[in-house]
One Martini backbone bead per residue (centre of mass of N, CA, C, O) as a GRO file, in nm:
protein
  140
    1MET     BB    1   0.098   0.036   0.020
    2THR     BB    2   0.050   0.364  -0.014
    3VAL     BB    3   0.050   0.679   0.114
    4TYR     BB    4  -0.188   0.787  -0.063
    5ALA     BB    5  -0.407   0.575   0.043
    6CYS     BB    6  -0.382   0.711   0.367
    7CYS     BB    7  -0.398   1.006   0.323
    8GLN     BB    8  -0.439   1.337   0.335
    9THR     BB    9  -0.591   1.557   0.077
   10ASN     BB   10  -0.702   1.810   0.262
   11VAL     BB   11  -0.476   2.033   0.259
   12VAL     BB   12  -0.352   2.292   0.442
   13SER     BB   13  -0.236   2.597   0.289
   14VAL     BB   14   0.037   2.836   0.269
   15LYS     BB   15   0.209   3.114   0.239
   16PRO     BB   16   0.496   3.269   0.356
   17ASP     BB   17   0.324   3.562   0.376
   18ALA     BB   18   0.171   3.478   0.600
   19THR     BB   19   0.033   3.530   0.892
   20VAL     BB   20   0.024   3.423   1.205
   21GLN     BB   21  -0.264   3.507   1.267
   22PHE     BB   22  -0.399   3.373   1.024
   23VAL     BB   23  -0.304   3.082   1.085
   24ALA     BB   24  -0.426   3.055   1.366
   25LYS     BB   25  -0.720   3.095   1.274
   26LEU     BB   26  -0.729   2.868   1.068
   27MET     BB   27  -0.671   2.638   1.267
   28ARG     BB   28  -0.910   2.691   1.451
   29ASP     BB   29  -1.145   2.681   1.238
   30LYS     BB   30  -1.038   2.379   1.127
   31ASN     BB   31  -0.917   2.197   1.346
   32ILE     BB   32  -0.589   2.212   1.329
   33GLY     BB   33  -0.225   2.132   1.376
   34CYS     BB   34  -0.150   2.204   1.064
   35VAL     BB   35   0.060   2.372   0.812
   36VAL     BB   36   0.144   2.406   0.484
   37VAL     BB   37   0.413   2.551   0.319
   38THR     BB   38   0.389   2.719   0.001
   39ASP     BB   39   0.555   2.729  -0.331
   40ASN     BB   40   0.415   2.660  -0.605
   41HIS     BB   41   0.296   2.384  -0.457
   42GLN     BB   42   0.557   2.365  -0.278
   43PRO     BB   43   0.709   2.253  -0.013
   44VAL     BB   44   0.883   2.471   0.254
   45GLY     BB   45   0.691   2.408   0.508
   46ILE     BB   46   0.597   2.388   0.864
   47VAL     BB   47   0.308   2.436   1.090
   48THR     BB   48   0.232   2.438   1.425
   49ASP     BB   49   0.074   2.503   1.712
   50ARG     BB   50   0.339   2.487   1.871
   51ASP     BB   51   0.502   2.689   1.711
   52ILE     BB   52   0.323   2.929   1.775
   53ALA     BB   53   0.344   2.916   2.085
   54LEU     BB   54   0.675   2.917   2.102
   55ARG     BB   55   0.771   3.135   1.857
   56SER     BB   56   0.614   3.408   1.861
   57GLU     BB   57   0.779   3.567   2.090
   58THR     BB   58   1.048   3.591   1.893
   59LEU     BB   59   0.926   3.798   1.731
   60CYS     BB   60   0.938   4.071   1.531
   61GLY     BB   61   0.659   4.185   1.637
   62GLU     BB   62   0.343   4.127   1.539
   63PRO     BB   63   0.112   3.889   1.448
   64GLU     BB   64  -0.020   4.071   1.227
   65SER     BB   65   0.286   4.096   1.069
   66ALA     BB   66   0.398   3.831   1.105
   67LEU     BB   67   0.557   3.576   0.944
   68ILE     BB   68   0.551   3.236   0.894
   69GLU     BB   69   0.850   3.205   0.794
   70GLY     BB   70   0.966   3.273   1.091
   71ILE     BB   71   0.839   2.971   1.221
   72MET     BB   72   0.897   2.765   1.032
   73THR     BB   73   0.977   2.457   0.916
   74ARG     BB   74   1.239   2.396   0.678
   75ASP     BB   75   1.340   2.093   0.728
   76LEU     BB   76   1.167   1.925   0.514
   77LYS     BB   77   0.991   1.629   0.495
   78THR     BB   78   0.931   1.429   0.216
   79ILE     BB   79   0.700   1.222   0.014
   80ARG     BB   80   0.616   1.009  -0.214
   81LYS     BB   81   0.311   0.877  -0.323
   82ASP     BB   82   0.458   0.582  -0.408
   83THR     BB   83   0.522   0.515  -0.129
   84GLY     BB   84   0.554   0.307   0.117
   85ILE     BB   85   0.453   0.266   0.434
   86PHE     BB   86   0.707   0.145   0.562
   87ASP     BB   87   0.901   0.368   0.463
   88ALA     BB   88   0.756   0.598   0.610
   89ILE     BB   89   0.788   0.495   0.895
   90GLN     BB   90   1.096   0.491   0.894
   91GLU     BB   91   1.136   0.795   0.835
   92MET     BB   92   0.979   0.908   1.075
   93LYS     BB   93   1.143   0.766   1.292
   94ALA     BB   94   1.430   0.870   1.211
   95SER     BB   95   1.325   1.188   1.223
   96GLY     BB   96   1.101   1.253   1.443
   97ILE     BB   97   0.810   1.257   1.298
   98ARG     BB   98   0.440   1.325   1.254
   99ARG     BB   99   0.472   1.481   0.971
  100MET     BB  100   0.416   1.429   0.602
  101PRO     BB  101   0.450   1.539   0.306
  102ILE     BB  102   0.295   1.483  -0.007
  103VAL     BB  103   0.430   1.412  -0.332
  104ASP     BB  104   0.482   1.439  -0.647
  105GLN     BB  105   0.693   1.421  -0.916
  106GLY     BB  106   0.697   1.759  -0.906
  107GLY     BB  107   0.664   1.844  -0.583
  108ARG     BB  108   0.365   1.852  -0.524
  109LEU     BB  109   0.110   1.891  -0.320
  110VAL     BB  110  -0.120   1.597  -0.213
  111GLY     BB  111  -0.047   1.551   0.103
  112LEU     BB  112  -0.085   1.401   0.445
  113LEU     BB  113   0.115   1.235   0.683
  114THR     BB  114   0.030   1.073   0.987
  115VAL     BB  115   0.038   0.907   1.273
  116ASP     BB  116  -0.268   0.878   1.291
  117ASP     BB  117  -0.305   0.738   1.020
  118LEU     BB  118  -0.131   0.489   1.093
  119ILE     BB  119  -0.293   0.395   1.337
  120ARG     BB  120  -0.559   0.349   1.189
  121LEU     BB  121  -0.452   0.145   0.988
  122LEU     BB  122  -0.345  -0.063   1.196
  123ALA     BB  123  -0.616  -0.110   1.338
  124ARG     BB  124  -0.764  -0.225   1.094
  125GLU     BB  125  -0.570  -0.458   1.040
  126MET     BB  126  -0.599  -0.594   1.319
  127ALA     BB  127  -0.904  -0.642   1.298
  128ASP     BB  128  -0.890  -0.824   1.050
  129ILE     BB  129  -0.712  -1.040   1.176
  130ALA     BB  130  -0.901  -1.112   1.410
  131ARG     BB  131  -1.134  -1.210   1.231
  132ILE     BB  132  -0.982  -1.437   1.091
  133ILE     BB  133  -0.901  -1.592   1.343
  134GLY     BB  134  -1.191  -1.630   1.452
  135LYS     BB  135  -1.287  -1.808   1.207
  136GLU     BB  136  -1.052  -2.035   1.241
  137SER     BB  137  -1.139  -2.088   1.520
  138PRO     BB  138  -1.239  -2.310   1.732
  139ALA     BB  139  -1.485  -2.398   1.921
  140LEU     BB  140  -1.522  -2.473   2.282
   0.00000   0.00000   0.00000
C-alpha cells in the first residue's frame, strides 16, 4: 500500500507571506494542528500549533504583521506519493517527525501523512486480522 492510499488529501496550505495571526485563526477555525507552507504548490515548510505557541514570542513585531516563514520548520521532510507505507514509517521514525507532506513526481503537495493516519490504518489491519483468526479458530 502506498502513502497516498491512506494520507489526508484535503491539506490546508498557506504561502510563506501569510501572517502568523492569519494562520493561527485558520488552524483554529478548521480545527487542525498543522499547516503546510507552499511556494508554487511545492512544500517549503510546515507550521504546527505548537510552533505558533512556542515561537511567536521570539518574533520581531506583532502577530498581525509577523510572517509565518519566520516560525515555520524549514528542513521539511517530504515523501513521494508512490512510496510504500513501511518506508514512510521508517523515515518518520528515523527523523522523529509526526507529519510528512506527500508530493507528486513534480514535487507538488498532494497530501499529508500523519502518525494518527498510520495508527488508524494499523488498527484497521489488526481488526481485520483478529476477524480472520476468529473465523479460523474452532469454538470450544
